[in-house]
PDB file of C-alpha atoms and ligand atoms in Angstrom:
ATOM      1  CA  UNK A   1      28.177 -13.178   5.409  1.00 78.00           C
ATOM      2  CA  UNK A   2      30.659 -15.542   3.756  1.00 94.00           C
ATOM      3  CA  UNK A   3      32.185 -15.193   0.317  1.00 97.00           C
ATOM      4  CA  UNK A   4      32.200 -17.968  -2.283  1.00 97.00           C
ATOM      5  CA  UNK A   5      34.265 -18.336  -5.431  1.00 98.00           C
ATOM      6  CA  UNK A   6      32.948 -19.804  -8.653  1.00 98.00           C
ATOM      7  CA  UNK A   7      33.661 -19.826 -12.367  1.00 98.00           C
ATOM      8  CA  UNK A   8      31.459 -17.984 -14.853  1.00 98.00           C
ATOM      9  CA  UNK A   9      32.358 -18.697 -18.472  1.00 98.00           C
ATOM     10  CA  UNK A  10      35.725 -19.972 -17.185  1.00 98.00           C
ATOM     11  CA  UNK A  11      36.471 -16.716 -15.319  1.00 98.00           C
ATOM     12  CA  UNK A  12      37.057 -16.953 -11.586  1.00 98.00           C
ATOM     13  CA  UNK A  13      34.708 -14.631  -9.681  1.00 98.00           C
ATOM     14  CA  UNK A  14      33.722 -14.136  -6.060  1.00 97.00           C
ATOM     15  CA  UNK A  15      30.230 -13.540  -4.702  1.00 98.00           C
ATOM     16  CA  UNK A  16      28.358 -13.205  -1.431  1.00 97.00           C
ATOM     17  CA  UNK A  17      26.953 -16.538  -0.332  1.00 97.00           C
ATOM     18  CA  UNK A  18      23.372 -15.138  -0.315  1.00 96.00           C
ATOM     19  CA  UNK A  19      23.452 -14.024  -3.970  1.00 98.00           C
ATOM     20  CA  UNK A  20      21.628 -15.619  -6.857  1.00 98.00           C
ATOM     21  CA  UNK A  21      23.526 -16.511 -10.013  1.00 98.00           C
ATOM     22  CA  UNK A  22      21.761 -13.899 -12.142  1.00 98.00           C
ATOM     23  CA  UNK A  23      22.962 -11.049  -9.933  1.00 98.00           C
ATOM     24  CA  UNK A  24      26.555 -12.271 -10.042  1.00 98.00           C
ATOM     25  CA  UNK A  25      26.436 -12.851 -13.801  1.00 98.00           C
ATOM     26  CA  UNK A  26      25.178  -9.299 -14.361  1.00 98.00           C
ATOM     27  CA  UNK A  27      27.828  -7.900 -12.017  1.00 97.00           C
ATOM     28  CA  UNK A  28      30.354  -9.362 -14.449  1.00 98.00           C
ATOM     29  CA  UNK A  29      28.811  -7.284 -17.236  1.00 98.00           C
ATOM     30  CA  UNK A  30      27.343 -10.339 -18.956  1.00 98.00           C
ATOM     31  CA  UNK A  31      24.087  -9.652 -20.757  1.00 97.00           C
ATOM     32  CA  UNK A  32      21.519 -12.341 -20.042  1.00 97.00           C
ATOM     33  CA  UNK A  33      17.857 -12.049 -21.083  1.00 98.00           C
ATOM     34  CA  UNK A  34      15.094 -11.953 -18.460  1.00 98.00           C
ATOM     35  CA  UNK A  35      11.377 -11.253 -18.537  1.00 98.00           C
ATOM     36  CA  UNK A  36       9.869 -12.313 -15.210  1.00 98.00           C
ATOM     37  CA  UNK A  37      12.758 -10.992 -13.115  1.00 98.00           C
ATOM     38  CA  UNK A  38      12.485  -7.462 -11.777  1.00 97.00           C
ATOM     39  CA  UNK A  39      14.711  -5.737  -9.255  1.00 95.00           C
ATOM     40  CA  UNK A  40      12.703  -5.075  -6.077  1.00 95.00           C
ATOM     41  CA  UNK A  41      10.221  -7.969  -6.221  1.00 97.00           C
ATOM     42  CA  UNK A  42      10.681 -11.669  -5.480  1.00 98.00           C
ATOM     43  CA  UNK A  43      11.843 -14.086  -8.178  1.00 98.00           C
ATOM     44  CA  UNK A  44       9.889 -17.135  -9.306  1.00 96.00           C
ATOM     45  CA  UNK A  45      11.858 -18.520 -12.253  1.00 97.00           C
ATOM     46  CA  UNK A  46       8.847 -18.426 -14.561  1.00 96.00           C
ATOM     47  CA  UNK A  47       9.977 -17.275 -17.987  1.00 97.00           C
ATOM     48  CA  UNK A  48      13.141 -19.471 -18.064  1.00 97.00           C
ATOM     49  CA  UNK A  49      14.995 -17.062 -20.360  1.00 98.00           C
ATOM     50  CA  UNK A  50      17.782 -16.646 -17.811  1.00 98.00           C
ATOM     51  CA  UNK A  51      18.712 -20.333 -18.055  1.00 98.00           C
ATOM     52  CA  UNK A  52      22.352 -21.252 -17.490  1.00 98.00           C
ATOM     53  CA  UNK A  53      24.384 -24.443 -17.674  1.00 98.00           C
ATOM     54  CA  UNK A  54      26.006 -25.554 -14.443  1.00 98.00           C
ATOM     55  CA  UNK A  55      28.730 -28.160 -14.762  1.00 97.00           C
ATOM     56  CA  UNK A  56      27.660 -31.437 -13.170  1.00 95.00           C
ATOM     57  CA  UNK A  57      23.939 -30.799 -13.664  1.00 94.00           C
ATOM     58  CA  UNK A  58      22.027 -32.230 -16.633  1.00 93.00           C
ATOM     59  CA  UNK A  59      19.244 -29.711 -16.158  1.00 96.00           C
ATOM     60  CA  UNK A  60      19.412 -26.116 -17.286  1.00 97.00           C
ATOM     61  CA  UNK A  61      18.862 -23.867 -14.283  1.00 98.00           C
ATOM     62  CA  UNK A  62      17.080 -20.515 -14.046  1.00 98.00           C
ATOM     63  CA  UNK A  63      19.841 -18.230 -12.793  1.00 98.00           C
ATOM     64  CA  UNK A  64      17.436 -15.797 -11.093  1.00 98.00           C
ATOM     65  CA  UNK A  65      16.442 -18.418  -8.513  1.00 98.00           C
ATOM     66  CA  UNK A  66      19.663 -20.461  -8.298  1.00 98.00           C
ATOM     67  CA  UNK A  67      21.872 -19.591  -5.327  1.00 98.00           C
ATOM     68  CA  UNK A  68      25.623 -19.372  -5.857  1.00 98.00           C
ATOM     69  CA  UNK A  69      27.684 -22.230  -4.505  1.00 97.00           C
ATOM     70  CA  UNK A  70      31.342 -22.575  -3.764  1.00 97.00           C
ATOM     71  CA  UNK A  71      33.241 -24.080  -6.702  1.00 97.00           C
ATOM     72  CA  UNK A  72      30.387 -24.126  -9.212  1.00 98.00           C
ATOM     73  CA  UNK A  73      31.184 -23.671 -12.884  1.00 98.00           C
ATOM     74  CA  UNK A  74      28.551 -21.776 -14.869  1.00 98.00           C
ATOM     75  CA  UNK A  75      28.110 -21.146 -18.598  1.00 98.00           C
ATOM     76  CA  UNK A  76      25.773 -18.425 -19.814  1.00 98.00           C
ATOM     77  CA  UNK A  77      25.883 -18.520 -23.614  1.00 97.00           C
ATOM     78  CA  UNK A  78      26.630 -22.088 -24.792  1.00 97.00           C
ATOM     79  CA  UNK A  79      25.185 -23.276 -28.098  1.00 96.00           C
ATOM     80  CA  UNK A  80      22.615 -25.337 -26.183  1.00 96.00           C
ATOM     81  CA  UNK A  81      21.471 -22.307 -24.168  1.00 97.00           C
ATOM     82  CA  UNK A  82      21.155 -20.051 -27.188  1.00 96.00           C
ATOM     83  CA  UNK A  83      19.041 -22.735 -28.880  1.00 97.00           C
ATOM     84  CA  UNK A  84      16.749 -23.189 -25.867  1.00 97.00           C
ATOM     85  CA  UNK A  85      16.337 -19.447 -25.242  1.00 98.00           C
ATOM     86  CA  UNK A  86      15.246 -18.984 -28.820  1.00 98.00           C
ATOM     87  CA  UNK A  87      12.831 -21.879 -28.516  1.00 98.00           C
ATOM     88  CA  UNK A  88      11.348 -20.444 -25.290  1.00 98.00           C
ATOM     89  CA  UNK A  89      10.886 -17.081 -26.965  1.00 98.00           C
ATOM     90  CA  UNK A  90       9.144 -18.671 -29.955  1.00 98.00           C
ATOM     91  CA  UNK A  91       6.822 -20.588 -27.626  1.00 98.00           C
ATOM     92  CA  UNK A  92       5.969 -17.378 -25.770  1.00 97.00           C
ATOM     93  CA  UNK A  93       5.180 -15.638 -29.037  1.00 98.00           C
ATOM     94  CA  UNK A  94       3.052 -18.493 -30.335  1.00 97.00           C
ATOM     95  CA  UNK A  95       0.952 -18.906 -27.179  1.00 97.00           C
ATOM     96  CA  UNK A  96      -1.068 -15.675 -27.377  1.00 97.00           C
ATOM     97  CA  UNK A  97      -1.818 -12.927 -29.877  1.00 97.00           C
ATOM     98  CA  UNK A  98       1.305 -10.780 -29.897  1.00 96.00           C
ATOM     99  CA  UNK A  99       0.441  -8.620 -32.864  1.00 94.00           C
ATOM    100  CA  UNK A 100       3.063  -5.909 -32.365  1.00 96.00           C
ATOM    101  CA  UNK A 101       1.885  -3.694 -35.210  1.00 96.00           C
ATOM    102  CA  UNK A 102      -1.354  -2.887 -33.372  1.00 96.00           C
ATOM    103  CA  UNK A 103      -0.078  -3.000 -29.782  1.00 97.00           C
ATOM    104  CA  UNK A 104       0.112  -0.012 -27.428  1.00 97.00           C
ATOM    105  CA  UNK A 105       3.653  -1.079 -26.474  1.00 97.00           C
ATOM    106  CA  UNK A 106       5.030  -1.468 -29.988  1.00 97.00           C
ATOM    107  CA  UNK A 107       8.614  -0.213 -29.895  1.00 97.00           C
ATOM    108  CA  UNK A 108       8.800  -0.216 -26.074  1.00 97.00           C
ATOM    109  CA  UNK A 109       7.927  -3.839 -25.321  1.00 98.00           C
ATOM    110  CA  UNK A 110      10.398  -6.013 -23.396  1.00 98.00           C
ATOM    111  CA  UNK A 111       9.170  -9.176 -25.130  1.00 98.00           C
ATOM    112  CA  UNK A 112       9.676  -7.596 -28.540  1.00 98.00           C
ATOM    113  CA  UNK A 113      13.113  -6.298 -27.507  1.00 98.00           C
ATOM    114  CA  UNK A 114      14.342  -9.639 -26.150  1.00 98.00           C
ATOM    115  CA  UNK A 115      12.982 -11.491 -29.190  1.00 98.00           C
ATOM    116  CA  UNK A 116      14.895  -9.144 -31.498  1.00 97.00           C
ATOM    117  CA  UNK A 117      18.073  -9.601 -29.449  1.00 97.00           C
ATOM    118  CA  UNK A 118      17.725 -13.378 -29.732  1.00 97.00           C
ATOM    119  CA  UNK A 119      17.308 -13.037 -33.492  1.00 97.00           C
ATOM    120  CA  UNK A 120      13.763 -14.399 -33.508  1.00 97.00           C
ATOM    121  CA  UNK A 121      12.423 -13.241 -36.867  1.00 94.00           C
ATOM    122  CA  UNK A 122       9.933 -16.094 -37.292  1.00 95.00           C
ATOM    123  CA  UNK A 123       8.190 -18.707 -35.167  1.00 97.00           C
ATOM    124  CA  UNK A 124       8.472 -22.409 -35.998  1.00 97.00           C
ATOM    125  CA  UNK A 125       5.468 -23.485 -33.922  1.00 97.00           C
ATOM    126  CA  UNK A 126       1.767 -23.295 -34.662  1.00 97.00           C
ATOM    127  CA  UNK A 127       0.172 -20.153 -33.257  1.00 97.00           C
ATOM    128  CA  UNK A 128      -2.503 -21.059 -30.717  1.00 97.00           C
ATOM    129  CA  UNK A 129      -4.389 -17.832 -31.563  1.00 97.00           C
ATOM    130  CA  UNK A 130      -6.657 -18.058 -28.500  1.00 97.00           C
ATOM    131  CA  UNK A 131      -9.832 -16.008 -28.332  1.00 95.00           C
ATOM    132  CA  UNK A 132      -9.109 -14.032 -25.175  1.00 97.00           C
ATOM    133  CA  UNK A 133     -11.073 -11.239 -23.533  1.00 96.00           C
ATOM    134  CA  UNK A 134      -9.991  -7.695 -22.697  1.00 97.00           C
ATOM    135  CA  UNK A 135     -11.038  -6.246 -19.336  1.00 98.00           C
ATOM    136  CA  UNK A 136     -11.606  -2.512 -19.820  1.00 98.00           C
ATOM    137  CA  UNK A 137     -13.902  -2.141 -16.788  1.00 98.00           C
ATOM    138  CA  UNK A 138     -11.336  -0.187 -14.727  1.00 98.00           C
ATOM    139  CA  UNK A 139     -11.539   3.601 -14.842  1.00 97.00           C
ATOM    140  CA  UNK A 140      -7.795   4.094 -15.531  1.00 98.00           C
ATOM    141  CA  UNK A 141      -6.304   0.855 -16.859  1.00 98.00           C
ATOM    142  CA  UNK A 142      -6.962  -2.018 -19.265  1.00 98.00           C
ATOM    143  CA  UNK A 143      -5.997  -5.698 -18.986  1.00 98.00           C
ATOM    144  CA  UNK A 144      -5.521  -7.365 -22.371  1.00 97.00           C
ATOM    145  CA  UNK A 145      -4.989 -11.105 -21.911  1.00 98.00           C
ATOM    146  CA  UNK A 146      -3.895 -11.415 -25.540  1.00 97.00           C
ATOM    147  CA  UNK A 147      -0.544  -9.762 -24.732  1.00 97.00           C
ATOM    148  CA  UNK A 148       0.085 -11.435 -21.373  1.00 98.00           C
ATOM    149  CA  UNK A 149       3.106 -13.730 -20.981  1.00 98.00           C
ATOM    150  CA  UNK A 150       2.239 -14.685 -17.376  1.00 98.00           C
ATOM    151  CA  UNK A 151       5.465 -13.317 -15.938  1.00 98.00           C
ATOM    152  CA  UNK A 152       3.397 -12.439 -12.836  1.00 98.00           C
ATOM    153  CA  UNK A 153       5.285  -9.220 -12.182  1.00 98.00           C
ATOM    154  CA  UNK A 154       1.916  -7.490 -11.745  1.00 98.00           C
ATOM    155  CA  UNK A 155       0.753 -10.056  -9.188  1.00 98.00           C
ATOM    156  CA  UNK A 156       3.975  -9.785  -7.197  1.00 98.00           C
ATOM    157  CA  UNK A 157       4.219  -5.984  -7.181  1.00 98.00           C
ATOM    158  CA  UNK A 158       0.556  -5.651  -6.167  1.00 98.00           C
ATOM    159  CA  UNK A 159       1.059  -8.081  -3.298  1.00 98.00           C
ATOM    160  CA  UNK A 160       4.608  -7.334  -2.163  1.00 98.00           C
ATOM    161  CA  UNK A 161       4.906  -3.579  -2.710  1.00 97.00           C
ATOM    162  CA  UNK A 162       1.375  -2.152  -2.796  1.00 97.00           C
ATOM    163  CA  UNK A 163       0.018  -4.721  -0.335  1.00 97.00           C
ATOM    164  CA  UNK A 164      -3.354  -4.899  -2.079  1.00 97.00           C
ATOM    165  CA  UNK A 165      -3.159  -8.388  -3.658  1.00 97.00           C
ATOM    166  CA  UNK A 166      -5.850  -7.445  -6.133  1.00 98.00           C
ATOM    167  CA  UNK A 167      -4.257  -9.483  -8.899  1.00 98.00           C
ATOM    168  CA  UNK A 168      -3.672 -13.205  -8.932  1.00 98.00           C
ATOM    169  CA  UNK A 169      -3.476 -16.074 -11.376  1.00 97.00           C
ATOM    170  CA  UNK A 170      -6.072 -18.727 -12.145  1.00 97.00           C
ATOM    171  CA  UNK A 171      -5.960 -21.989 -14.115  1.00 97.00           C
ATOM    172  CA  UNK A 172      -3.148 -24.142 -15.427  1.00 95.00           C
ATOM    173  CA  UNK A 173      -0.956 -24.355 -18.500  1.00 92.00           C
ATOM    174  CA  UNK A 174      -2.331 -22.568 -21.534  1.00 91.00           C
ATOM    175  CA  UNK A 175      -5.545 -21.870 -19.582  1.00 95.00           C
ATOM    176  CA  UNK A 176      -3.726 -19.758 -16.988  1.00 97.00           C
ATOM    177  CA  UNK A 177      -5.044 -16.214 -16.691  1.00 97.00           C
ATOM    178  CA  UNK A 178      -4.312 -13.160 -14.616  1.00 98.00           C
ATOM    179  CA  UNK A 179      -7.413 -12.390 -12.566  1.00 98.00           C
ATOM    180  CA  UNK A 180      -8.540  -9.432 -10.492  1.00 97.00           C
ATOM    181  CA  UNK A 181     -10.630  -9.609  -7.320  1.00 92.00           C
ATOM    182  CA  UNK A 182     -11.099 -13.390  -7.391  1.00 92.00           C
ATOM    183  CA  UNK A 183     -12.111 -13.310 -11.046  1.00 96.00           C
ATOM    184  CA  UNK A 184     -14.459 -10.349 -11.004  1.00 96.00           C
ATOM    185  CA  UNK A 185     -14.125  -7.421 -13.422  1.00 97.00           C
ATOM    186  CA  UNK A 186     -11.266  -5.125 -12.428  1.00 98.00           C
ATOM    187  CA  UNK A 187     -13.590  -2.133 -12.285  1.00 97.00           C
ATOM    188  CA  UNK A 188     -15.726  -3.826  -9.611  1.00 96.00           C
ATOM    189  CA  UNK A 189     -12.754  -4.524  -7.386  1.00 95.00           C
ATOM    190  CA  UNK A 190     -12.667  -2.603  -4.089  1.00 95.00           C
ATOM    191  CA  UNK A 191      -9.124  -3.637  -3.104  1.00 97.00           C
ATOM    192  CA  UNK A 192      -7.526  -1.908  -6.128  1.00 98.00           C
ATOM    193  CA  UNK A 193      -5.932   1.384  -5.042  1.00 98.00           C
ATOM    194  CA  UNK A 194      -5.497   2.560  -8.676  1.00 97.00           C
ATOM    195  CA  UNK A 195      -1.772   3.003  -7.982  1.00 97.00           C
ATOM    196  CA  UNK A 196      -0.807   1.652 -11.418  1.00 97.00           C
ATOM    197  CA  UNK A 197       2.244  -0.282 -10.193  1.00 98.00           C
ATOM    198  CA  UNK A 198       1.050  -3.394 -12.010  1.00 98.00           C
ATOM    199  CA  UNK A 199       0.790  -1.434 -15.260  1.00 98.00           C
ATOM    200  CA  UNK A 200       4.282   0.030 -14.960  1.00 98.00           C
ATOM    201  CA  UNK A 201       6.021  -3.309 -14.311  1.00 98.00           C
ATOM    202  CA  UNK A 202       4.210  -5.241 -17.060  1.00 98.00           C
ATOM    203  CA  UNK A 203       6.789  -5.991 -19.771  1.00 98.00           C
ATOM    204  CA  UNK A 204       4.257  -6.083 -22.624  1.00 98.00           C
ATOM    205  CA  UNK A 205       1.033  -4.378 -23.629  1.00 97.00           C
ATOM    206  CA  UNK A 206      -1.053  -6.661 -21.399  1.00 98.00           C
ATOM    207  CA  UNK A 207      -1.564  -3.858 -18.884  1.00 98.00           C
ATOM    208  CA  UNK A 208      -1.781  -0.302 -20.089  1.00 98.00           C
ATOM    209  CA  UNK A 209      -3.194   3.096 -19.276  1.00 97.00           C
ATOM    210  CA  UNK A 210      -6.489   3.937 -20.910  1.00 97.00           C
ATOM    211  CA  UNK A 211      -6.201   6.396 -23.745  1.00 93.00           C
ATOM    212  CA  UNK A 212      -2.936   4.925 -25.056  1.00 91.00           C
ATOM    213  CA  UNK A 213      -2.862   4.273 -28.760  1.00 93.00           C
ATOM    214  CA  UNK A 214      -0.533   2.067 -30.854  1.00 95.00           C
ATOM    215  CA  UNK A 215       3.087   2.450 -29.737  1.00 95.00           C
ATOM    216  CA  UNK A 216       2.234   5.194 -27.225  1.00 95.00           C
ATOM    217  CA  UNK A 217       2.577   3.339 -23.944  1.00 95.00           C
ATOM    218  CA  UNK A 218       5.965   3.465 -22.213  1.00 95.00           C
ATOM    219  CA  UNK A 219       6.547   1.901 -18.820  1.00 96.00           C
ATOM    220  CA  UNK A 220       8.494   3.548 -15.988  1.00 93.00           C
ATOM    221  CA  UNK A 221      10.364   1.208 -13.641  1.00 93.00           C
ATOM    222  CA  UNK A 222      12.321   3.731 -11.574  1.00 93.00           C
ATOM    223  CA  UNK A 223       9.437   4.206  -9.113  1.00 94.00           C
ATOM    224  CA  UNK A 224      10.063   0.776  -7.630  1.00 96.00           C
ATOM    225  CA  UNK A 225      13.607   1.415  -6.343  1.00 95.00           C
ATOM    226  CA  UNK A 226      12.495   4.913  -5.220  1.00 95.00           C
ATOM    227  CA  UNK A 227       9.733   3.418  -3.067  1.00 95.00           C
ATOM    228  CA  UNK A 228      11.823   0.547  -1.719  1.00 95.00           C
ATOM    229  CA  UNK A 229      14.825   2.746  -0.897  1.00 95.00           C
ATOM    230  CA  UNK A 230      12.564   5.309   0.775  1.00 95.00           C
ATOM    231  CA  UNK A 231      10.955   2.619   2.888  1.00 93.00           C
ATOM    232  CA  UNK A 232      14.345   1.249   3.904  1.00 92.00           C
ATOM    233  CA  UNK A 233      15.473   4.716   4.964  1.00 93.00           C
ATOM    234  CA  UNK A 234      12.119   5.196   6.745  1.00 91.00           C
ATOM    235  CA  UNK A 235      11.544   8.428   4.849  1.00 91.00           C
ATOM    236  CA  UNK A 236       7.810   8.306   5.294  1.00 86.00           C
ATOM    237  CA  UNK A 237       6.157   8.170   8.709  1.00 72.00           C
ATOM    238  CA  UNK A 238       2.493   8.144   9.425  1.00 62.00           C
TER     239      UNK A 238
HETATM  240 FE1  FES B   1      14.746 -16.143 -14.523  1.00 86.62          FE
HETATM  241 FE2  FES B   1      12.512 -15.467 -15.810  1.00 86.62          FE
HETATM  242  S1  FES B   1      14.182 -14.231 -15.303  1.00 86.62           S
HETATM  243  S2  FES B   1      13.146 -17.424 -15.140  1.00 86.62           S
END
């Protein structure tokens, strides 16, 4: 594997040629917000919070899906980026009903945390306030579309790690929805193994364990690296 050199915020750094910018940026100790990215599952560049400026490109690029290149010059916190990240966060908050005060994830929510870090204390756009359903048909878990930011972590972990592909996404734009079992109630779905991986990776209160009250739900991410490392070491044989 070859090594490339590039500049990040005017500092010369080296990276493996198969790395994505986000990984290299974080290796430099630079804090960059992400919501759809999660270590252990594929990246799709959906939330756009990890945007960076690359010299010579007019477009802002999602660093989680942009491969490193020899000689590139990358900026992570320019005035333009800070402005756009804040705007993206406000749009996310205005699209659905993120009423933190009555959410099971209040105080533990990644969306809430990143919004606070970006200094978002109000939203300049009209709230869409959609009338969205809640699927509580599953015996263990609930899917609340009002809190969903369509990061698709749940879809990817269910497909790539659990291998069930119970969850998917339907529709376009503001009509996009997470669906279970080809748009049947989750509780009627025979492919769901009830593993709860989707619930644990969800950054907001869109997926939660039944019985959780306001602010009670906390997500555990450590299981993912434990499973993936164990599989790599072939710790489990059947
Ligand atoms: Fe890169 Fe979401 S983390 S687009």
